[in-house]
Amino acid sequence: MIKQIIELSVEHNNVACPMCQHDILDWQQEQYLQPCEHTAFIALDLGFEYIADFFEQHLPHTVDEIHDQELNIFEQINASQGINLTVFKQDLGAHNLCRYIGVIRPE
Ligand SMILES: [Zn+2]
């Protein structure tokens, strides 16, 4: 599956949806995760923080299986089939952890 990975080096920067410019990650909000209709998932290496219904079916495993078996989140995202995504990868600056934000991409 073709995915575009965009690495963001600065943590605590807002991340805007390339489709609608909505801030998916908005540090001005108390609830800083603000998925829009184009947001497929928001995940940490440790697990999914948000997943859209339309995306879960593209994963090789269900989210419950991924969490229960502690499967590698980034590998699972990479193994998704049948959907074009832009994935923003943001280093959290601690413990080699990253946050991943997937946005659907038109063909
Ligand atoms: Zn959007």
mmCIF file with all atom_site columns, C-alpha atoms and ligand atoms in Angstrom:
data_model
loop_
_atom_site.group_PDB
_atom_site.id
_atom_site.type_symbol
_atom_site.label_atom_id
_atom_site.label_alt_id
_atom_site.label_comp_id
_atom_site.label_asym_id
_atom_site.label_entity_id
_atom_site.label_seq_id
_atom_site.pdbx_PDB_ins_code
_atom_site.Cartn_x
_atom_site.Cartn_y
_atom_site.Cartn_z
_atom_site.occupancy
_atom_site.B_iso_or_equiv
_atom_site.pdbx_formal_charge
_atom_site.auth_seq_id
_atom_site.auth_comp_id
_atom_site.auth_asym_id
_atom_site.auth_atom_id
_atom_site.pdbx_PDB_model_num
ATOM   1   C  CA . MET A 1 1   ? 0.000   0.000  0.000  1.00 0.00 ? 1   MET A CA 1
ATOM   2   C  CA . ILE A 1 2   ? 1.314   3.407  -0.897 1.00 0.00 ? 2   ILE A CA 1
ATOM   3   C  CA . LYS A 1 3   ? 1.597   5.728  2.030  1.00 0.00 ? 3   LYS A CA 1
ATOM   4   C  CA . GLN A 1 4   ? 3.175   9.066  2.399  1.00 0.00 ? 4   GLN A CA 1
ATOM   5   C  CA . ILE A 1 5   ? 5.029   9.494  5.668  1.00 0.00 ? 5   ILE A CA 1
ATOM   6   C  CA . ILE A 1 6   ? 5.694   13.018 6.853  1.00 0.00 ? 6   ILE A CA 1
ATOM   7   C  CA . GLU A 1 7   ? 8.036   13.298 9.807  1.00 0.00 ? 7   GLU A CA 1
ATOM   8   C  CA . LEU A 1 8   ? 7.386   16.175 12.176 1.00 0.00 ? 8   LEU A CA 1
ATOM   9   C  CA . SER A 1 9   ? 10.287  16.946 14.434 1.00 0.00 ? 9   SER A CA 1
ATOM   10  C  CA . VAL A 1 10  ? 8.779   19.469 16.812 1.00 0.00 ? 10  VAL A CA 1
ATOM   11  C  CA . GLU A 1 11  ? 6.509   18.118 19.495 1.00 0.00 ? 11  GLU A CA 1
ATOM   12  C  CA . HIS A 1 12  ? 3.580   20.137 20.769 1.00 0.00 ? 12  HIS A CA 1
ATOM   13  C  CA . ASN A 1 13  ? 3.042   21.646 17.365 1.00 0.00 ? 13  ASN A CA 1
ATOM   14  C  CA . ASN A 1 14  ? -0.457  21.523 15.992 1.00 0.00 ? 14  ASN A CA 1
ATOM   15  C  CA . VAL A 1 15  ? -1.031  19.089 13.152 1.00 0.00 ? 15  VAL A CA 1
ATOM   16  C  CA . ALA A 1 16  ? -3.519  20.233 10.532 1.00 0.00 ? 16  ALA A CA 1
ATOM   17  C  CA . CYS A 1 17  ? -5.483  18.008 8.169  1.00 0.00 ? 17  CYS A CA 1
ATOM   18  C  CA . PRO A 1 18  ? -4.152  18.520 4.620  1.00 0.00 ? 18  PRO A CA 1
ATOM   19  C  CA . MET A 1 19  ? -7.696  18.059 3.281  1.00 0.00 ? 19  MET A CA 1
ATOM   20  C  CA . CYS A 1 20  ? -9.691  20.557 5.379  1.00 0.00 ? 20  CYS A CA 1
ATOM   21  C  CA . GLN A 1 21  ? -6.982  22.393 7.397  1.00 0.00 ? 21  GLN A CA 1
ATOM   22  C  CA . HIS A 1 22  ? -8.691  21.447 10.649 1.00 0.00 ? 22  HIS A CA 1
ATOM   23  C  CA . ASP A 1 23  ? -6.207  21.093 13.514 1.00 0.00 ? 23  ASP A CA 1
ATOM   24  C  CA . ILE A 1 24  ? -6.327  17.384 14.330 1.00 0.00 ? 24  ILE A CA 1
ATOM   25  C  CA . LEU A 1 25  ? -3.814  17.942 17.083 1.00 0.00 ? 25  LEU A CA 1
ATOM   26  C  CA . ASP A 1 26  ? -4.658  21.234 18.723 1.00 0.00 ? 26  ASP A CA 1
ATOM   27  C  CA . TRP A 1 27  ? -2.737  22.147 21.845 1.00 0.00 ? 27  TRP A CA 1
ATOM   28  C  CA . GLN A 1 28  ? -4.957  25.189 22.423 1.00 0.00 ? 28  GLN A CA 1
ATOM   29  C  CA . GLN A 1 29  ? -7.800  22.795 23.263 1.00 0.00 ? 29  GLN A CA 1
ATOM   30  C  CA . GLU A 1 30  ? -8.107  21.061 26.607 1.00 0.00 ? 30  GLU A CA 1
ATOM   31  C  CA . GLN A 1 31  ? -9.023  17.925 24.617 1.00 0.00 ? 31  GLN A CA 1
ATOM   32  C  CA . TYR A 1 32  ? -6.151  18.257 22.176 1.00 0.00 ? 32  TYR A CA 1
ATOM   33  C  CA . LEU A 1 33  ? -7.152  15.356 19.939 1.00 0.00 ? 33  LEU A CA 1
ATOM   34  C  CA . GLN A 1 34  ? -9.676  16.776 17.487 1.00 0.00 ? 34  GLN A CA 1
ATOM   35  C  CA . PRO A 1 35  ? -10.143 14.253 14.683 1.00 0.00 ? 35  PRO A CA 1
ATOM   36  C  CA . CYS A 1 36  ? -11.911 15.494 11.550 1.00 0.00 ? 36  CYS A CA 1
ATOM   37  C  CA . GLU A 1 37  ? -13.834 13.408 9.040  1.00 0.00 ? 37  GLU A CA 1
ATOM   38  C  CA . HIS A 1 38  ? -10.594 12.661 7.143  1.00 0.00 ? 38  HIS A CA 1
ATOM   39  C  CA . THR A 1 39  ? -8.750  11.363 10.199 1.00 0.00 ? 39  THR A CA 1
ATOM   40  C  CA . ALA A 1 40  ? -8.231  7.595  9.940  1.00 0.00 ? 40  ALA A CA 1
ATOM   41  C  CA . PHE A 1 41  ? -6.414  7.181  13.230 1.00 0.00 ? 41  PHE A CA 1
ATOM   42  C  CA . ILE A 1 42  ? -4.342  8.798  15.938 1.00 0.00 ? 42  ILE A CA 1
ATOM   43  C  CA . ALA A 1 43  ? -1.924  6.400  17.597 1.00 0.00 ? 43  ALA A CA 1
ATOM   44  C  CA . LEU A 1 44  ? 1.048   6.191  19.875 1.00 0.00 ? 44  LEU A CA 1
ATOM   45  C  CA . ASP A 1 45  ? 3.552   3.369  19.716 1.00 0.00 ? 45  ASP A CA 1
ATOM   46  C  CA . LEU A 1 46  ? 1.684   2.059  22.763 1.00 0.00 ? 46  LEU A CA 1
ATOM   47  C  CA . GLY A 1 47  ? -1.761  1.951  21.199 1.00 0.00 ? 47  GLY A CA 1
ATOM   48  C  CA . PHE A 1 48  ? -4.502  3.724  19.307 1.00 0.00 ? 48  PHE A CA 1
ATOM   49  C  CA . GLU A 1 49  ? -5.898  6.923  20.796 1.00 0.00 ? 49  GLU A CA 1
ATOM   50  C  CA . TYR A 1 50  ? -8.518  7.279  18.096 1.00 0.00 ? 50  TYR A CA 1
ATOM   51  C  CA . ILE A 1 51  ? -9.555  5.118  15.173 1.00 0.00 ? 51  ILE A CA 1
ATOM   52  C  CA . ALA A 1 52  ? -12.259 5.812  12.617 1.00 0.00 ? 52  ALA A CA 1
ATOM   53  C  CA . ASP A 1 53  ? -14.756 3.073  11.824 1.00 0.00 ? 53  ASP A CA 1
ATOM   54  C  CA . PHE A 1 54  ? -13.895 3.328  8.139  1.00 0.00 ? 54  PHE A CA 1
ATOM   55  C  CA . PHE A 1 55  ? -10.235 2.604  8.837  1.00 0.00 ? 55  PHE A CA 1
ATOM   56  C  CA . GLU A 1 56  ? -10.317 -0.340 11.224 1.00 0.00 ? 56  GLU A CA 1
ATOM   57  C  CA . GLN A 1 57  ? -11.479 -2.748 8.490  1.00 0.00 ? 57  GLN A CA 1
ATOM   58  C  CA . HIS A 1 58  ? -8.295  -1.986 6.513  1.00 0.00 ? 58  HIS A CA 1
ATOM   59  C  CA . LEU A 1 59  ? -6.028  -3.209 9.303  1.00 0.00 ? 59  LEU A CA 1
ATOM   60  C  CA . PRO A 1 60  ? -4.765  -6.803 9.271  1.00 0.00 ? 60  PRO A CA 1
ATOM   61  C  CA . HIS A 1 61  ? -5.914  -7.198 12.898 1.00 0.00 ? 61  HIS A CA 1
ATOM   62  C  CA . THR A 1 62  ? -8.656  -5.627 14.955 1.00 0.00 ? 62  THR A CA 1
ATOM   63  C  CA . VAL A 1 63  ? -7.694  -2.908 17.400 1.00 0.00 ? 63  VAL A CA 1
ATOM   64  C  CA . ASP A 1 64  ? -8.572  -5.246 20.282 1.00 0.00 ? 64  ASP A CA 1
ATOM   65  C  CA . GLU A 1 65  ? -6.174  -7.870 18.916 1.00 0.00 ? 65  GLU A CA 1
ATOM   66  C  CA . ILE A 1 66  ? -3.467  -5.260 18.366 1.00 0.00 ? 66  ILE A CA 1
ATOM   67  C  CA . HIS A 1 67  ? -3.800  -4.010 21.944 1.00 0.00 ? 67  HIS A CA 1
ATOM   68  C  CA . ASP A 1 68  ? -4.237  -7.464 23.525 1.00 0.00 ? 68  ASP A CA 1
ATOM   69  C  CA . GLN A 1 69  ? -1.243  -8.932 21.696 1.00 0.00 ? 69  GLN A CA 1
ATOM   70  C  CA . GLU A 1 70  ? 0.780   -5.715 21.988 1.00 0.00 ? 70  GLU A CA 1
ATOM   71  C  CA . LEU A 1 71  ? 1.480   -5.763 18.253 1.00 0.00 ? 71  LEU A CA 1
ATOM   72  C  CA . ASN A 1 72  ? 3.697   -3.061 16.805 1.00 0.00 ? 72  ASN A CA 1
ATOM   73  C  CA . ILE A 1 73  ? 1.408   -0.153 15.964 1.00 0.00 ? 73  ILE A CA 1
ATOM   74  C  CA . PHE A 1 74  ? 3.493   1.263  13.138 1.00 0.00 ? 74  PHE A CA 1
ATOM   75  C  CA . GLU A 1 75  ? 3.857   -2.148 11.486 1.00 0.00 ? 75  GLU A CA 1
ATOM   76  C  CA . GLN A 1 76  ? 0.104   -2.630 11.685 1.00 0.00 ? 76  GLN A CA 1
ATOM   77  C  CA . ILE A 1 77  ? -0.519  0.779  10.162 1.00 0.00 ? 77  ILE A CA 1
ATOM   78  C  CA . ASN A 1 78  ? 1.945   -0.031 7.393  1.00 0.00 ? 78  ASN A CA 1
ATOM   79  C  CA . ALA A 1 79  ? 0.244   -3.355 6.744  1.00 0.00 ? 79  ALA A CA 1
ATOM   80  C  CA . SER A 1 80  ? -3.156  -1.736 6.171  1.00 0.00 ? 80  SER A CA 1
ATOM   81  C  CA . GLN A 1 81  ? -4.573  -2.463 2.736  1.00 0.00 ? 81  GLN A CA 1
ATOM   82  C  CA . GLY A 1 82  ? -6.878  -0.743 0.316  1.00 0.00 ? 82  GLY A CA 1
ATOM   83  C  CA . ILE A 1 83  ? -6.626  2.814  1.590  1.00 0.00 ? 83  ILE A CA 1
ATOM   84  C  CA . ASN A 1 84  ? -4.371  5.729  0.693  1.00 0.00 ? 84  ASN A CA 1
ATOM   85  C  CA . LEU A 1 85  ? -3.037  7.566  3.693  1.00 0.00 ? 85  LEU A CA 1
ATOM   86  C  CA . THR A 1 86  ? -0.824  10.403 4.616  1.00 0.00 ? 86  THR A CA 1
ATOM   87  C  CA . VAL A 1 87  ? 0.780   9.538  7.945  1.00 0.00 ? 87  VAL A CA 1
ATOM   88  C  CA . PHE A 1 88  ? 2.246   12.240 10.123 1.00 0.00 ? 88  PHE A CA 1
ATOM   89  C  CA . LYS A 1 89  ? 4.888   10.905 12.465 1.00 0.00 ? 89  LYS A CA 1
ATOM   90  C  CA . GLN A 1 90  ? 5.739   13.103 15.416 1.00 0.00 ? 90  GLN A CA 1
ATOM   91  C  CA . ASP A 1 91  ? 8.538   12.319 17.835 1.00 0.00 ? 91  ASP A CA 1
ATOM   92  C  CA . LEU A 1 92  ? 7.306   12.706 21.403 1.00 0.00 ? 92  LEU A CA 1
ATOM   93  C  CA . GLY A 1 93  ? 10.814  13.420 22.589 1.00 0.00 ? 93  GLY A CA 1
ATOM   94  C  CA . ALA A 1 94  ? 10.778  10.728 25.270 1.00 0.00 ? 94  ALA A CA 1
ATOM   95  C  CA . HIS A 1 95  ? 11.408  6.987  25.398 1.00 0.00 ? 95  HIS A CA 1
ATOM   96  C  CA . ASN A 1 96  ? 11.714  6.822  21.593 1.00 0.00 ? 96  ASN A CA 1
ATOM   97  C  CA . LEU A 1 97  ? 7.946   7.135  21.363 1.00 0.00 ? 97  LEU A CA 1
ATOM   98  C  CA . CYS A 1 98  ? 6.119   8.619  18.411 1.00 0.00 ? 98  CYS A CA 1
ATOM   99  C  CA . ARG A 1 99  ? 2.591   9.696  17.672 1.00 0.00 ? 99  ARG A CA 1
ATOM   100 C  CA . TYR A 1 100 ? 1.122   8.782  14.294 1.00 0.00 ? 100 TYR A CA 1
ATOM   101 C  CA . ILE A 1 101 ? -1.752  10.617 12.676 1.00 0.00 ? 101 ILE A CA 1
ATOM   102 C  CA . GLY A 1 102 ? -3.270  9.079  9.557  1.00 0.00 ? 102 GLY A CA 1
ATOM   103 C  CA . VAL A 1 103 ? -5.339  11.120 7.137  1.00 0.00 ? 103 VAL A CA 1
ATOM   104 C  CA . ILE A 1 104 ? -7.074  9.725  4.069  1.00 0.00 ? 104 ILE A CA 1
ATOM   105 C  CA . ARG A 1 105 ? -5.605  10.867 0.791  1.00 0.00 ? 105 ARG A CA 1
ATOM   106 C  CA . PRO A 1 106 ? -7.525  11.130 -2.481 1.00 0.00 ? 106 PRO A CA 1
ATOM   107 C  CA . GLU A 1 107 ? -6.419  8.783  -5.276 1.00 0.00 ? 107 GLU A CA 1
HETATM 108 ZN ZN . ZN  B 2 .   ? -9.960  16.934 7.514  1.00 0.00 ? 1   ZN  B ZN 1
#
